[in-house]
Each structure stands twice: as C-alpha cells, then as structure tokens.
Coordinates of C-alpha atoms and ligand atoms in Angstrom, one line a residue:
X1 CA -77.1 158.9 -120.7
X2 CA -78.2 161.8 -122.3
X3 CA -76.2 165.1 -122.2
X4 CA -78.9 167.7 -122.1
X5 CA -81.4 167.0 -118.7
X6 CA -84.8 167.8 -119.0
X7 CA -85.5 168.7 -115.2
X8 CA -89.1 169.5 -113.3
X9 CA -88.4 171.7 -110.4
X10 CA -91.8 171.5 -108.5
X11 CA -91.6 173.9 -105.4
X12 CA -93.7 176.5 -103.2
X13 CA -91.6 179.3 -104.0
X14 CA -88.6 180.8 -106.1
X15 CA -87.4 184.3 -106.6
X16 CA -88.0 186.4 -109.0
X17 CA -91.5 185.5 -108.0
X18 CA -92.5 184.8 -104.8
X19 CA -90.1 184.6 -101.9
X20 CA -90.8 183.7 -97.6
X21 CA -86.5 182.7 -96.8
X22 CA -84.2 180.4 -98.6
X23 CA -85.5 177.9 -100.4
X24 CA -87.2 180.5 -103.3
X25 CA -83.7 181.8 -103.5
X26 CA -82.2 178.3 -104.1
X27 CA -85.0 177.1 -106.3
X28 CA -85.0 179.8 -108.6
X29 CA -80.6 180.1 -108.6
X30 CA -80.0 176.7 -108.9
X31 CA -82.8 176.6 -112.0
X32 CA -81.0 179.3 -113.6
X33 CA -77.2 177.5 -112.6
X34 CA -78.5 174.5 -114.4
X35 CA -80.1 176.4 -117.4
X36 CA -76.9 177.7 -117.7
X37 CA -75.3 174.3 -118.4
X38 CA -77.8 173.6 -121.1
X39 CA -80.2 171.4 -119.3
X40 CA -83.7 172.3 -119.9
X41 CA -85.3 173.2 -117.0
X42 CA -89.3 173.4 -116.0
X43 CA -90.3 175.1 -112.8
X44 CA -93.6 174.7 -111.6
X45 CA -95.1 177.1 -108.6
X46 CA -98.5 178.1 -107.3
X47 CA -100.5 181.0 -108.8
X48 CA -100.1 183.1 -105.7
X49 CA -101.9 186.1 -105.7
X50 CA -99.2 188.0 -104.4
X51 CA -97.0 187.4 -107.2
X52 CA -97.1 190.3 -109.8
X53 CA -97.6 189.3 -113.0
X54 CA -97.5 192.2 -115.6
X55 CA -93.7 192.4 -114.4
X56 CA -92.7 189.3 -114.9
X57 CA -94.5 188.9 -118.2
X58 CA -96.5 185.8 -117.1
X59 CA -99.5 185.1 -119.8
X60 CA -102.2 182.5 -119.6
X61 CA -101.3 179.3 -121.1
X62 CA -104.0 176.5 -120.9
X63 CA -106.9 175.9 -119.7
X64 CA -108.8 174.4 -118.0
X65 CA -106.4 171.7 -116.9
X66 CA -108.2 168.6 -115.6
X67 CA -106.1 166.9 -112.2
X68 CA -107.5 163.7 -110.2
X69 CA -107.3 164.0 -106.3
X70 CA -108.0 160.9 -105.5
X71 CA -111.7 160.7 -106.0
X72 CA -112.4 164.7 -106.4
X73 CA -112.4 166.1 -109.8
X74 CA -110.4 169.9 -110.3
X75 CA -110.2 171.9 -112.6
X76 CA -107.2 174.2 -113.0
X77 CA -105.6 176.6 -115.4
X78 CA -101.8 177.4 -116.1
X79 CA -99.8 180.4 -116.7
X80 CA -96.7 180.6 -118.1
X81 CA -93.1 183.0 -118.7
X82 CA -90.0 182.0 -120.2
X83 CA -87.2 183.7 -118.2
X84 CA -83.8 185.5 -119.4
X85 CA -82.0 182.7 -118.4
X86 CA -84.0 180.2 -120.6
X87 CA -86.2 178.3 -117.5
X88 CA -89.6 178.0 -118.1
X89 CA -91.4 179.1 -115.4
X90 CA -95.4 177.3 -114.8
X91 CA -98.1 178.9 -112.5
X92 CA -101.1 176.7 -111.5
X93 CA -104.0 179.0 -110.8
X94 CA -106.3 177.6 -108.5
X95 CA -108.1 180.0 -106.5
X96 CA -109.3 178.3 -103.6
X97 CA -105.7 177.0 -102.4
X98 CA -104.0 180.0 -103.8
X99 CA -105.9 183.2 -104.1
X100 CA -105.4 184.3 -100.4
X101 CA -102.7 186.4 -99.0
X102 CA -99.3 184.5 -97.8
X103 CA -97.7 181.6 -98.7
X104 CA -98.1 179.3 -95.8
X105 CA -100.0 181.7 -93.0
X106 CA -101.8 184.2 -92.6
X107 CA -100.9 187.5 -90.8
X108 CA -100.2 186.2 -87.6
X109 CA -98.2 183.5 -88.7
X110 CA -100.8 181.0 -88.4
X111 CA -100.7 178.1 -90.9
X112 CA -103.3 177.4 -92.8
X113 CA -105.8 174.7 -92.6
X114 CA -105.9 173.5 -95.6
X115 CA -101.3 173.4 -96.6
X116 CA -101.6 169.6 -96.4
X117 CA -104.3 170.2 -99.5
X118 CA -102.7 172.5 -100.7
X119 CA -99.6 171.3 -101.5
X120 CA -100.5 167.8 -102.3
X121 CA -102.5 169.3 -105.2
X122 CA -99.8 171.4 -106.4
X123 CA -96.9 168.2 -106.9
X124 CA -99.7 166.2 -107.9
X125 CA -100.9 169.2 -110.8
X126 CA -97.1 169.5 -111.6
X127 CA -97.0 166.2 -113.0
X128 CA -100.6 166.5 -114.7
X129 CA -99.3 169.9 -116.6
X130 CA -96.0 167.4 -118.2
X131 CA -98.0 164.8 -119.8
X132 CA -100.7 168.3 -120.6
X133 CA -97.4 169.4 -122.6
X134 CA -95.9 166.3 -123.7
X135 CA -93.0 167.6 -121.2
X136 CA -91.0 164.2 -120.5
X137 CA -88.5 164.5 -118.0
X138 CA -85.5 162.9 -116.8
X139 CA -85.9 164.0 -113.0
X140 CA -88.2 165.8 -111.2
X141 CA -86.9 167.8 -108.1
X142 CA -88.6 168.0 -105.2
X143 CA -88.0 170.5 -102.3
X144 CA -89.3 170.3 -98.5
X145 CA -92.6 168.6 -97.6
X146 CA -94.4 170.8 -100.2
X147 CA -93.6 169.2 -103.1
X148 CA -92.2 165.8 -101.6
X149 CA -96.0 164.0 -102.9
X150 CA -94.4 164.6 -106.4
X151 CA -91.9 161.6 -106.0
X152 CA -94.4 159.4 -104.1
X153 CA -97.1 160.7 -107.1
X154 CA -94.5 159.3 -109.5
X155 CA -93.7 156.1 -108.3
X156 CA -98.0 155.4 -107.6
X157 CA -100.1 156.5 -110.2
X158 CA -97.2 156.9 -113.1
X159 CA -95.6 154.3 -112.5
X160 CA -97.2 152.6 -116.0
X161 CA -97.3 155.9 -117.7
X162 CA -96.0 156.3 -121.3
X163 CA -94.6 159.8 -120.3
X164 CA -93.8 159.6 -117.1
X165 CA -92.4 156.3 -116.3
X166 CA -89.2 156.2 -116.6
X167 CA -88.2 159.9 -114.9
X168 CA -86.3 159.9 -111.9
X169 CA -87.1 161.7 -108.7
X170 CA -84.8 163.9 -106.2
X171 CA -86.2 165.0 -103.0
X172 CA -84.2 168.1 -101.2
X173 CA -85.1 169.0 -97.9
X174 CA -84.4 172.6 -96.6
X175 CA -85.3 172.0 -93.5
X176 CA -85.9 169.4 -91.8
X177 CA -87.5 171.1 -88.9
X178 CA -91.2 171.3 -91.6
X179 CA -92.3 168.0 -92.2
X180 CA -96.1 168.9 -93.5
X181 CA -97.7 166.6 -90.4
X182 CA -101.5 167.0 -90.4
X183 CA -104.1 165.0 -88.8
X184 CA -104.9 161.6 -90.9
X185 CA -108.1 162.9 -92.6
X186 CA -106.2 164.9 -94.9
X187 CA -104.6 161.6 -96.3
X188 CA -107.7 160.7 -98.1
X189 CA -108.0 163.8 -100.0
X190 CA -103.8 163.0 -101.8
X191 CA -105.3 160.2 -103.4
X192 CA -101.7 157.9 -102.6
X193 CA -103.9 154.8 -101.3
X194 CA -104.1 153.5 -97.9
X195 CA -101.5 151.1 -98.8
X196 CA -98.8 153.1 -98.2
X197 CA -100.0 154.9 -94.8
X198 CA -97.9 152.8 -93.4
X199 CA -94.9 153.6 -90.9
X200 CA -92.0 153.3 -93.4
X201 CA -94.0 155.9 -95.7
X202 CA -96.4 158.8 -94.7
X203 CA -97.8 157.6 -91.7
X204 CA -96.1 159.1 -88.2
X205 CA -98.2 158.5 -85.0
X206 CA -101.1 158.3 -86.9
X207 CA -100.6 161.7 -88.9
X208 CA -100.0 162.1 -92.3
X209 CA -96.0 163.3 -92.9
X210 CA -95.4 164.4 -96.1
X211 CA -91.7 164.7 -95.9
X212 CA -91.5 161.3 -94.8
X213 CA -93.4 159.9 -97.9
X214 CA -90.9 161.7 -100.0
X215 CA -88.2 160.5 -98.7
X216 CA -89.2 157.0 -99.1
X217 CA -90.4 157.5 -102.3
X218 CA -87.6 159.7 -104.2
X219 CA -84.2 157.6 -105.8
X220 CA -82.5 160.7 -104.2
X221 CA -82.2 162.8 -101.0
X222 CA -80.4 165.4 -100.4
X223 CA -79.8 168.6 -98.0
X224 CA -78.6 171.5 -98.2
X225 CA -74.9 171.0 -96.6
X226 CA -72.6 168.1 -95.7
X227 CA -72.9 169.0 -92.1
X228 CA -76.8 169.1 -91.7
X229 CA -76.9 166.1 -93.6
X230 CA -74.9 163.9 -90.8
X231 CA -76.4 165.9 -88.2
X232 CA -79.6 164.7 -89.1
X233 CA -78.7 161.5 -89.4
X234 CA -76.7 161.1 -86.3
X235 CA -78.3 164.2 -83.9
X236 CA -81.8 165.0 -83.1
X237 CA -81.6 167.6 -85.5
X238 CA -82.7 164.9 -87.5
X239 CA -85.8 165.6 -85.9
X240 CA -87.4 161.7 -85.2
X241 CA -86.6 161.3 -89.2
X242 CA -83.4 160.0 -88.1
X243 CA -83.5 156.3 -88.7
X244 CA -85.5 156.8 -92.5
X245 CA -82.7 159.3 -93.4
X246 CA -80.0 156.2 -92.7
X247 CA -82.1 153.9 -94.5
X248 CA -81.3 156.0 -97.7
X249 CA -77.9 155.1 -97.3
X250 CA -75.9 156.6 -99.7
X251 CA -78.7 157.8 -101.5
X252 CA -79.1 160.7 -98.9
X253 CA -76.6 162.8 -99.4
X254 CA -75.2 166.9 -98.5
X255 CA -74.9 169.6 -101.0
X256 CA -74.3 172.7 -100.2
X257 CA -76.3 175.7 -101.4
X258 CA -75.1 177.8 -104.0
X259 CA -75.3 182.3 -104.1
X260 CA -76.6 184.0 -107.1
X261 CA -73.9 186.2 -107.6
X262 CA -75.7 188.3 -110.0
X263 CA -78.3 189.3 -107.2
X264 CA -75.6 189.3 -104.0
X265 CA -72.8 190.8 -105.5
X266 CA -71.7 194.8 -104.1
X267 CA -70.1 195.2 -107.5
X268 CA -73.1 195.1 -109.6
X269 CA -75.6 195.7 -106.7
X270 CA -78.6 198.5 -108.2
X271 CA -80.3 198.4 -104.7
X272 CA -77.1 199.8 -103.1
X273 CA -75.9 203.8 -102.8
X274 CA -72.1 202.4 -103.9
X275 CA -70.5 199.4 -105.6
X276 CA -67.2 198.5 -103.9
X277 CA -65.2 195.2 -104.8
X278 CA -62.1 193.6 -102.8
X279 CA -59.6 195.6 -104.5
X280 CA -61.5 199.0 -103.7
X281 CA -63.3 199.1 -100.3
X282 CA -64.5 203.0 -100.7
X283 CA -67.9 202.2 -101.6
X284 CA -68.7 200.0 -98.6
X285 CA -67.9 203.5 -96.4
X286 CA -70.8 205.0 -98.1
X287 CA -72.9 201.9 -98.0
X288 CA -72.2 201.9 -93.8
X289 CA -73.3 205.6 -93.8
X290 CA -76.0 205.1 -96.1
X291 CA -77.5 202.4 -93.5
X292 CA -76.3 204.5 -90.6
X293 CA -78.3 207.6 -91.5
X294 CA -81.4 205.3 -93.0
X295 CA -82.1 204.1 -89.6
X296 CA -81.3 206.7 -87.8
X297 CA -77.8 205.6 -86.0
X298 CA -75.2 207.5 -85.0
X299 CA -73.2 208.7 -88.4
X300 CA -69.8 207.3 -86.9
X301 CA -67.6 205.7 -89.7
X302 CA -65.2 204.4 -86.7
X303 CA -68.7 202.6 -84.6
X304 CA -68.9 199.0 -85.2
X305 CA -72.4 197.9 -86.6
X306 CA -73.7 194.6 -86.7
X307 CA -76.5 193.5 -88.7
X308 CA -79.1 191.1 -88.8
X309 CA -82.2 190.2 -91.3
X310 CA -83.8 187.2 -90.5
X311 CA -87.3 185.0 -89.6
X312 CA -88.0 185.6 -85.9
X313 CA -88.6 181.7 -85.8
X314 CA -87.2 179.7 -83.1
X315 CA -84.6 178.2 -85.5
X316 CA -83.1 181.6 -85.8
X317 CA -82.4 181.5 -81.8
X318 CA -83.3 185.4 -82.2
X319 CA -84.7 185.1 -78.4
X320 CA -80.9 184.2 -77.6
X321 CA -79.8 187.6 -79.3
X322 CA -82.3 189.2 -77.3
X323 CA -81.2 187.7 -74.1
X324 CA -77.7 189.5 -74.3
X325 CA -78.4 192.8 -76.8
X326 CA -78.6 195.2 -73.9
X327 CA -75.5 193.7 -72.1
X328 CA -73.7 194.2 -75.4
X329 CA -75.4 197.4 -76.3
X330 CA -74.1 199.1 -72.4
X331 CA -70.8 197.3 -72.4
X332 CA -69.4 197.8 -76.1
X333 CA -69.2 200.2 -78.7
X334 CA -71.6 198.7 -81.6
X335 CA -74.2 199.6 -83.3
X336 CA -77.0 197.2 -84.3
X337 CA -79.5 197.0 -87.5
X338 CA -82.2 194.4 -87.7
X339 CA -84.4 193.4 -90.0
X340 CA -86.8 190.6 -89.3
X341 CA -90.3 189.2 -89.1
X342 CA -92.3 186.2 -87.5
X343 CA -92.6 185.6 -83.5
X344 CA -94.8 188.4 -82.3
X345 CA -92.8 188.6 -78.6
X346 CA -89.9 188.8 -80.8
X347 CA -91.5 191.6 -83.2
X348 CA -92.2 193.7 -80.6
X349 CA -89.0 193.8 -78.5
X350 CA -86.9 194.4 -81.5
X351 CA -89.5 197.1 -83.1
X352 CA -89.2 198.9 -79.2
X353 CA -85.4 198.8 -79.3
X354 CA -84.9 202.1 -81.6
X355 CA -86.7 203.9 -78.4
X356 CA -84.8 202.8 -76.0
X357 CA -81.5 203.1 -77.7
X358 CA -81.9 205.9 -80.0
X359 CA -78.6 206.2 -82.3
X360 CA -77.6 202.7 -81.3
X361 CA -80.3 200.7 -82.6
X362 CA -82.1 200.7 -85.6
X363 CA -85.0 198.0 -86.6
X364 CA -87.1 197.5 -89.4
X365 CA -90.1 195.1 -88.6
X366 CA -91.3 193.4 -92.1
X367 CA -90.0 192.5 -95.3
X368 CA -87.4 194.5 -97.2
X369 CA -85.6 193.0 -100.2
X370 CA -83.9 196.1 -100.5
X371 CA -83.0 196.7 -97.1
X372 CA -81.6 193.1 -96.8
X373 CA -79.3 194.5 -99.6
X374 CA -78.2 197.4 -97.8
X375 CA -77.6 195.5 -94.3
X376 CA -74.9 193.6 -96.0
X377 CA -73.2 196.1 -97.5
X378 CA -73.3 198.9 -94.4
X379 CA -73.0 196.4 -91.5
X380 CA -69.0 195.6 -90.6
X381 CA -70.1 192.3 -89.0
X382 CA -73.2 190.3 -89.6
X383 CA -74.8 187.6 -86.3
X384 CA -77.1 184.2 -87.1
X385 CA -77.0 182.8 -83.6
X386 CA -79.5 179.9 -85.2
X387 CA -80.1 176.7 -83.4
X388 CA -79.6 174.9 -86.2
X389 CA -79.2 176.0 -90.0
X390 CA -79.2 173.4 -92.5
X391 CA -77.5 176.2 -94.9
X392 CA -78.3 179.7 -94.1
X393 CA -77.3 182.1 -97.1
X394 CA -77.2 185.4 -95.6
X395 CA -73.5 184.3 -94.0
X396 CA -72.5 184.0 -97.5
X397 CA -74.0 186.8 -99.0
X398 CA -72.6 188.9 -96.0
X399 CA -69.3 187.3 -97.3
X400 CA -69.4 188.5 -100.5
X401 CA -70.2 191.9 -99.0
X402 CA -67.4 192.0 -96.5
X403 CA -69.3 191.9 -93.8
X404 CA -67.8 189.2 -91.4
X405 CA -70.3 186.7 -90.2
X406 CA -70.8 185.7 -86.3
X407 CA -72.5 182.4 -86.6
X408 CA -73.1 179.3 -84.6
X409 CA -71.6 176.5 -85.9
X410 CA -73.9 174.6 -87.0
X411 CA -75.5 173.1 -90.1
X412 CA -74.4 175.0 -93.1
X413 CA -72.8 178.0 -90.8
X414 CA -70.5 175.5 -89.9
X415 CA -69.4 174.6 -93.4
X416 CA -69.3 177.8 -95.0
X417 CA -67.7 180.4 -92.6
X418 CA -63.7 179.8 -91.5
X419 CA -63.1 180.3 -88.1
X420 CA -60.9 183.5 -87.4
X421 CA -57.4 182.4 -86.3
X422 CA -55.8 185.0 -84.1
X423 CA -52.3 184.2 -84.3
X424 CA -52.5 184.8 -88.3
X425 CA -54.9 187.1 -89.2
X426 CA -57.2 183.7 -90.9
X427 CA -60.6 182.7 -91.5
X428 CA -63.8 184.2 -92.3
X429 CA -65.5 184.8 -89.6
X430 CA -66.5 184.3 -85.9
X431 CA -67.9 180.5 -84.7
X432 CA -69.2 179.6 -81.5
X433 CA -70.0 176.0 -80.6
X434 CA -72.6 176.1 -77.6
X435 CA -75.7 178.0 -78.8
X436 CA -75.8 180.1 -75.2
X437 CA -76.3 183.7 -75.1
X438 CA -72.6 183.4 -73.3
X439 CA -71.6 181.3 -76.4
X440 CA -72.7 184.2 -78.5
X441 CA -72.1 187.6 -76.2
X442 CA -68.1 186.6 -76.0
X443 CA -67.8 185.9 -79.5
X444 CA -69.4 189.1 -80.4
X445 CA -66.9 190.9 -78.1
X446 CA -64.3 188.9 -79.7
X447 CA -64.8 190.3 -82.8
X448 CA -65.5 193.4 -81.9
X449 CA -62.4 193.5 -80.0
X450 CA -60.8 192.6 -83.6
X451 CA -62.3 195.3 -84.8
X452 CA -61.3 197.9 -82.6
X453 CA -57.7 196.6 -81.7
X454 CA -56.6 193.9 -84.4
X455 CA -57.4 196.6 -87.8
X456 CA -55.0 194.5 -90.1
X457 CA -56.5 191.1 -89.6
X458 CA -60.2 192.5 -90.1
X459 CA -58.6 193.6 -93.5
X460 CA -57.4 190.2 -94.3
X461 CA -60.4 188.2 -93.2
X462 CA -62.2 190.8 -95.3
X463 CA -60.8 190.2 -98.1
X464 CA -60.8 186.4 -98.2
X465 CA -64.5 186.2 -97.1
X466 CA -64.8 188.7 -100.5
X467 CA -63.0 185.7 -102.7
X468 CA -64.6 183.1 -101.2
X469 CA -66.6 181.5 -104.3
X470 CA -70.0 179.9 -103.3
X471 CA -71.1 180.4 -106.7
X472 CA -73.3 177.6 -108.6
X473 CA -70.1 176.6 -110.4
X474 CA -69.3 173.3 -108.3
X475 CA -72.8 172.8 -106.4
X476 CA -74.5 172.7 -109.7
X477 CA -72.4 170.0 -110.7
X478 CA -73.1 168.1 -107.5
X479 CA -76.7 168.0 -108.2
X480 CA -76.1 166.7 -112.0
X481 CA -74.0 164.1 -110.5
X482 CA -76.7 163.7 -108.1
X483 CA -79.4 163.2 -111.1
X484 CA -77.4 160.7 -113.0
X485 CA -77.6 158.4 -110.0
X486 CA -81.2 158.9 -109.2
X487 CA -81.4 157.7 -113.0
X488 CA -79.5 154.7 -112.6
X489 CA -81.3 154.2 -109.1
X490 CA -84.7 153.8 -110.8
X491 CA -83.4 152.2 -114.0
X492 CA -82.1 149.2 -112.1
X493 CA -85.4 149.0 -110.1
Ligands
ADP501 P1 -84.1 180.8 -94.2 O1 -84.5 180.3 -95.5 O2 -84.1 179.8 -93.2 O3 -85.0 182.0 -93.7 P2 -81.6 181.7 -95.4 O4 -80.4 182.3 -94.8 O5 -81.3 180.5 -96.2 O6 -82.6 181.3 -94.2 O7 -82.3 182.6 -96.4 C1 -83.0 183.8 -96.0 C2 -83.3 184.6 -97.2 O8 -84.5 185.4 -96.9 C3 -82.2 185.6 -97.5 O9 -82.2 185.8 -98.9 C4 -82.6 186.8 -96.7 O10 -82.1 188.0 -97.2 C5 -84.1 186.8 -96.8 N1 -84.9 187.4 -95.7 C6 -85.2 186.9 -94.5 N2 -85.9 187.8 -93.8 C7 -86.1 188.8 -94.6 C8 -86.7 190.1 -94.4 N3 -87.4 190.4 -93.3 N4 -86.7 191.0 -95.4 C9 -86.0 190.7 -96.5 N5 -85.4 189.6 -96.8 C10 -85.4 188.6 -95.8
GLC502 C1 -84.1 176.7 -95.4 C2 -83.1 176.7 -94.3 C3 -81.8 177.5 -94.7 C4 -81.4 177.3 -96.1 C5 -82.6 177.5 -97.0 C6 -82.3 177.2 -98.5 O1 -85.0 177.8 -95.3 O2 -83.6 177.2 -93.1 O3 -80.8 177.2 -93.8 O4 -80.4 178.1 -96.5 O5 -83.7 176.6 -96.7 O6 -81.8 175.9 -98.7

C-alpha cells in the first residue's frame, strides 16, 4: 500500500469557507490533520454565493466542465485555492443549485425544493472534476446524505473507469437524524438506475434516501463517536436505519471527532480580549468581563455564567432549557449568555429573555463566529442539554477554554466529557442521563453548587478539561486506518 493517500473529500461545507454547525468544522480540520501527515488531499464544495472569495484567494480554474445527470446535460465551471496547509480546495459553480442565499434553507429555515438535486449533482460533479484533472484517488470521503451519491456514483457509472476504478469509498455520517428523503421523482433526475431503488439501497417507503444509498454503497462507514455509533445500531437513535447500519458489520465503525486547536485554543485566540493558558488563568477573568459587559450582564467576577451557542433544532433539546431557565434564573445565582439560531418559538423566547431579566440574561439571536469565541472563554460553565449528539464539539472547545461542560450523556457528550466525582475533585464536567428538564435543572445546581461551595475542585476539573487533548493527533490516524481497510474491502471485491 502506498504511503502517501491521495484523498477526495466531497462535502456541503468546510470552514474557512462556508460553515451552518459541525460538520464544515470537521471537514475542513480533519483535511488539514491529514495534509499534515503528507497525504494529498482534494476537497470539493459548492460555489456558494455566500462564500467570499477575494479572501480566500479562490481563482477560476476550468471551464466549462461537462457532468451527465442521468439523461440531462450540465454545464459547470470550477474554481479553485490551494490552502496554507497544502489542501486543495474545488468550488463547482453552478448557479441555479447554488447562487441563492443559505446552504440548505432559506430564511425561515425552510429546505429547499430542489437539496435532493442539488446535492446529487454536486458528489456526482466531484467525481467528473477528478478524471477533468487526471486526479486519481485512493478514497473518496463522503459526509452525511449530501455527498453519500458519491460512493453509490462510484461503484455505478465508474466502476469500468480507467481513473476511477479502483478508489475506495468512506461514507461518514454526522448525523443520522438527516437522511436526504424526498419524494421518488427526484430519483430519476441522480441518474443511479432504477435498479438499485430497491429497499436494501435508496428506496425507503417509496422515497428516495440518500444516506441509505451511501451506506450501502461505501466499503466504509463511520460516525462521529463510538457511542453514537452503537446507539444507532442498537437505539432508535439509529433512526429506522438501524438494521442497514448492522449489516455493515464491522465495516461501520465510531470515530470520534477531532478540535482544531489552532482555531479553539485561548492561548493563541485573535478573536479574544485575553489569552490565558492552564498554568495562568488571569486572562479568562478578563474574557468573563469582556462577555459580561458585551451583553450587558451584571459585571460580577464572583456571578456564575453559563453559556450556550447552538442550532435551536430539536436535537439541541433547547425547548428543555427553556422549560427550566426561569426556575434556575429566580432560584440561583447565574448568569446566562446564549447564542443561537433556527426554531422561530425558540428565537423569540430567548431574544425576549434580555427584557425580562435585564443584567441576568444576555442573548444574541444569529450567527456570530466571534461571539462563539468569546462565550467559551467568558462563560465558567457551558450547557448542551441535546437529545442526542452524535459528537457535539462545542463541549470540547469549552474544554480547552476552561469552561466546564453540562451535557447530557449522550452520543459524543458522553464520550468526551468525564463525569465530576465529588469525593475527589475528578472529571470534566457535569452528565445527566435522562434528558428531563429535572435531569438537567439539578445538574445545573449541582455544578453551580460546585462553584459556589467546592472552589478547589472547580480548579482541578479546570485544569484537566484544559489538558484534555482532542487534537487530530490520534483521530486522524483512526481514519487512515480506516482508509486502508476500505482499500482492501474493494480490492478483494
Ligand atoms: P452541530 O454541528 O450539530 O450544530 P457541533 O457542536 O458539532 O454541533 O458544532 C457546532 C459548531 O457550530 C460549533 O463550531 C459552534 O461554535 C458553531 N455554531 C453553532 N451555532 C452558532 C452560532 N449561532 N454562531 C456561531 N457559531 C455557531
Ligand atoms: C453534526 C452533529 C454534531 C457533530 C458534527 C460534526 O452536526 O450534530 O454532533 O459534532 O456533525 O461531526
């Protein structure tokens, strides 16, 4: 086997470019990890027309670019920027998928018509632009139901290409919650043959799934932690995809996401008013009274505040915060910060709170990169109530910053944060196991409690959250690992 990989990422989004949650942050991290181990590495996204290109130094690269859908003809161009890190980074410009404002909705969160077009175009183009390029790879990774047509694409209409052939395919789903299911008419558009709208492949009640074509159709599977991987094999979690998922075997496997510690870290952090580090905590006092006086909070060093930036989707189980805020708010002495956007119920009662609590609570409704930044550094304590979280990386990021998570345990919250042992002073951070809002109001007075009365072990569980690596270091690895078998897996087909 060769040393040096060449890997197609195909995905919808990846920071620096273009970010809605998670999966742009893994995408464009783990590109960068595996860059960094000298693999050569091909990302391939959407044209977006929120993406700005005169920063990132993206420049037209060829065109027009000719791609088969099925039995329509389209013609595409491709932009191009090679990255610090040495990815090369591919745009596909196609104005009528991807000239329009949003990645998946429109303002009001609706999803587009059109996604299941959409997206099928874009894994389908990604291939197109390798044999455009003589770019002949070893794997091509696939991530969520937006890119999961690249592996079935592969194995149907490659399968006797010179180029193409012989490259492996590794699906990784995000979230399992998003399968891309649209009405059957949409099918006939992909171009993947009525052949294989069948049940074990990308037909579901009559619908098209796209995830579940991908996962039939990729040598490997993965997600994003070792818990949400058996949950959604053995729970409902796994959504109805259950009994596919165990079909994989052990070609499905869990691997947990990774932090870009050159983005997350308070001691190189521009987008913060002070760096701090383990060793020397002053800066995160300034950082709390930076956020404090930002949205408009009482400027109390000694108050407790707890943060929270999320999606106001029902995965987040923000309603369940909002079912016991106001009983925490009148019976403890905290502070809270949010930062979130999504469910409009949702938008509005936390956009109100700031009125209603003046000095208590402060809320930004929207999208703040920079704001995200300074909630994990200001907050003490940090709350993901989520249903279900197949990684979640603001618990690690808020562990790098100090800030102790509150977390359900679930999915990837589950794997990541230690539960605080009160007898020693351990752990990470604070787990509850029934996601109730009296699940989550009494352990958010448990660790405020800590807070105010137990000063010594917040210090300690400060401190080890800090030192906690969840680095690429060892998750890159995992998905090389992870490569080499999807190799061998279509080799011996
Ligand atoms: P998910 O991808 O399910 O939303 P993750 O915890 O994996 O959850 O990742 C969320 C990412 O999106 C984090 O980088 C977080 O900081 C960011 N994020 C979420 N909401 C916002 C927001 N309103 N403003 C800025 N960043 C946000
Ligand atoms: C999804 C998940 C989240 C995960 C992210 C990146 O958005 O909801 O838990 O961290 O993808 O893998």
């Amino acid at each position: 086997m060769k040393d040096r990989m060449k890997i197609l990422m195909v995905a919808s989004e990846a920071v620096p470019f273009i970010k809605a949650g998670g999966l742009s942050d893994v995408v464009g991290s783990l590109s960068g990890a595996l860059s960094g181990l000298g693999h050569e590495v091909a990302v391939v996204l959407p044209k977006y027309s929120e993406i700005d290109f005169s920063a990132h130094k993206i420049e037209p690269f060829l065109s027009p670019m000719k791609v088969w859908m099925g039995n329509t003809r389209h013609f595409c161009a491709v932009h191009r920027a090679v990255l610090s890190g040495g990815v090369t980074a591919y745009f596909i410009e196609f104005n009528e998928y991807f000239q329009r404002n949003g990645i998946y909705h429109n303002e009001n969160f609706e999803d587009y018509g059109d996604n299941a077009r959409r997206f099928s175009f874009l894994s389908n183009a990604a291939l197109k632009l390798c044999r455009e390029i003589n770019f002949k790879p070893d794997i091509v990774h696939c991530h969520d139901w937006q890119t999961a047509p690249a592996a079935a694409y592969l194995k149907i209409w490659y399968a006797n290409d010179k180029l193409l052939k012989d490259a492996a395919s590794m699906l990784t789903i995000h979230n399992i919650g998003h399968q891309g299911v649209y009405g059957g008419e949409h099918y006939d558009y992909t171009g993947l043959g009525w052949d294989n709208f069948t049940q074990d492949k990308f037909e579901d009640y009559g619908r098209t799934n796209f995830l579940k074509g991908g996962i039939h159709y990729a040598d490997m599977v993965n997600t994003v932690s070792p818990k949400y991987a058996w949950e959604t094999r053995h729970t409902d979690l796994g959504s109805g995809l259950q009994a596919y998922l165990n079909a994989k075997g052990d070609n499905y496997i869990g691997i947990l996401n990774g932090a870009d510690y050159t983005e997350w870290n308070p001691s190189s952090d521009p987008l913060i008013p002070a760096r701090y580090s383990a060793t020397d905590m002053k800066g995160k006092e300034k950082c709390k009274k930076e956020l404090q006086k930002r949205m408009l909070l009482e400027e109390d060093p000694g108050k407790a505040v707890i943060g929270v930036v999320s999606r106001f989707a029902y995965q987040k189980g923000m309603d369940i915060l909002a079912y016991v805020l106001e009983k925490i708010l009148k019976e403890m002495e905290v502070q809270f910060v949010i930062l979130g956007a999504g469910d409009k119920g949702l938008e509005h009662y936390y956009g109100e709170l700031p009125k209603r609590y003046p000095g208590r609570v402060g809320s930004y409704i929207g999208y703040s990169n920079e704001l995200a930044h300074l909630i994990e550094a200001g907050s003490d304590f940090f709350v993901m109530p989520s249903r279900y979280e197949p990684c979640g990386l603001n618990q690690i990021y808020s562990m790098k910053y100090g800030t102790l998570p509150i977390v359900s345990a679930t999915g990837g919250l589950d794997d990541t944060v230690e539960q605080y042992d009160e007898s020693t002073g351990g752990g990470t951070g604070f787990k509850f196991y029934e996601v109730t809002p009296h699940a989550l109001y009494y352990t958010v007075g448990w660790a405020v409690s800590t807070y105010y009365d137990r000063k010594q072990h917040m210090k300690k569980m400060i401190k080890k959250a800090m030192e906690t690596d969840f680095s690429w270091k060892r998750e890159s690895l995992s998905y090389i690992d992870a490569y080499k078998k999807a190799i061998q897996i279509k080799k011996s087909r």
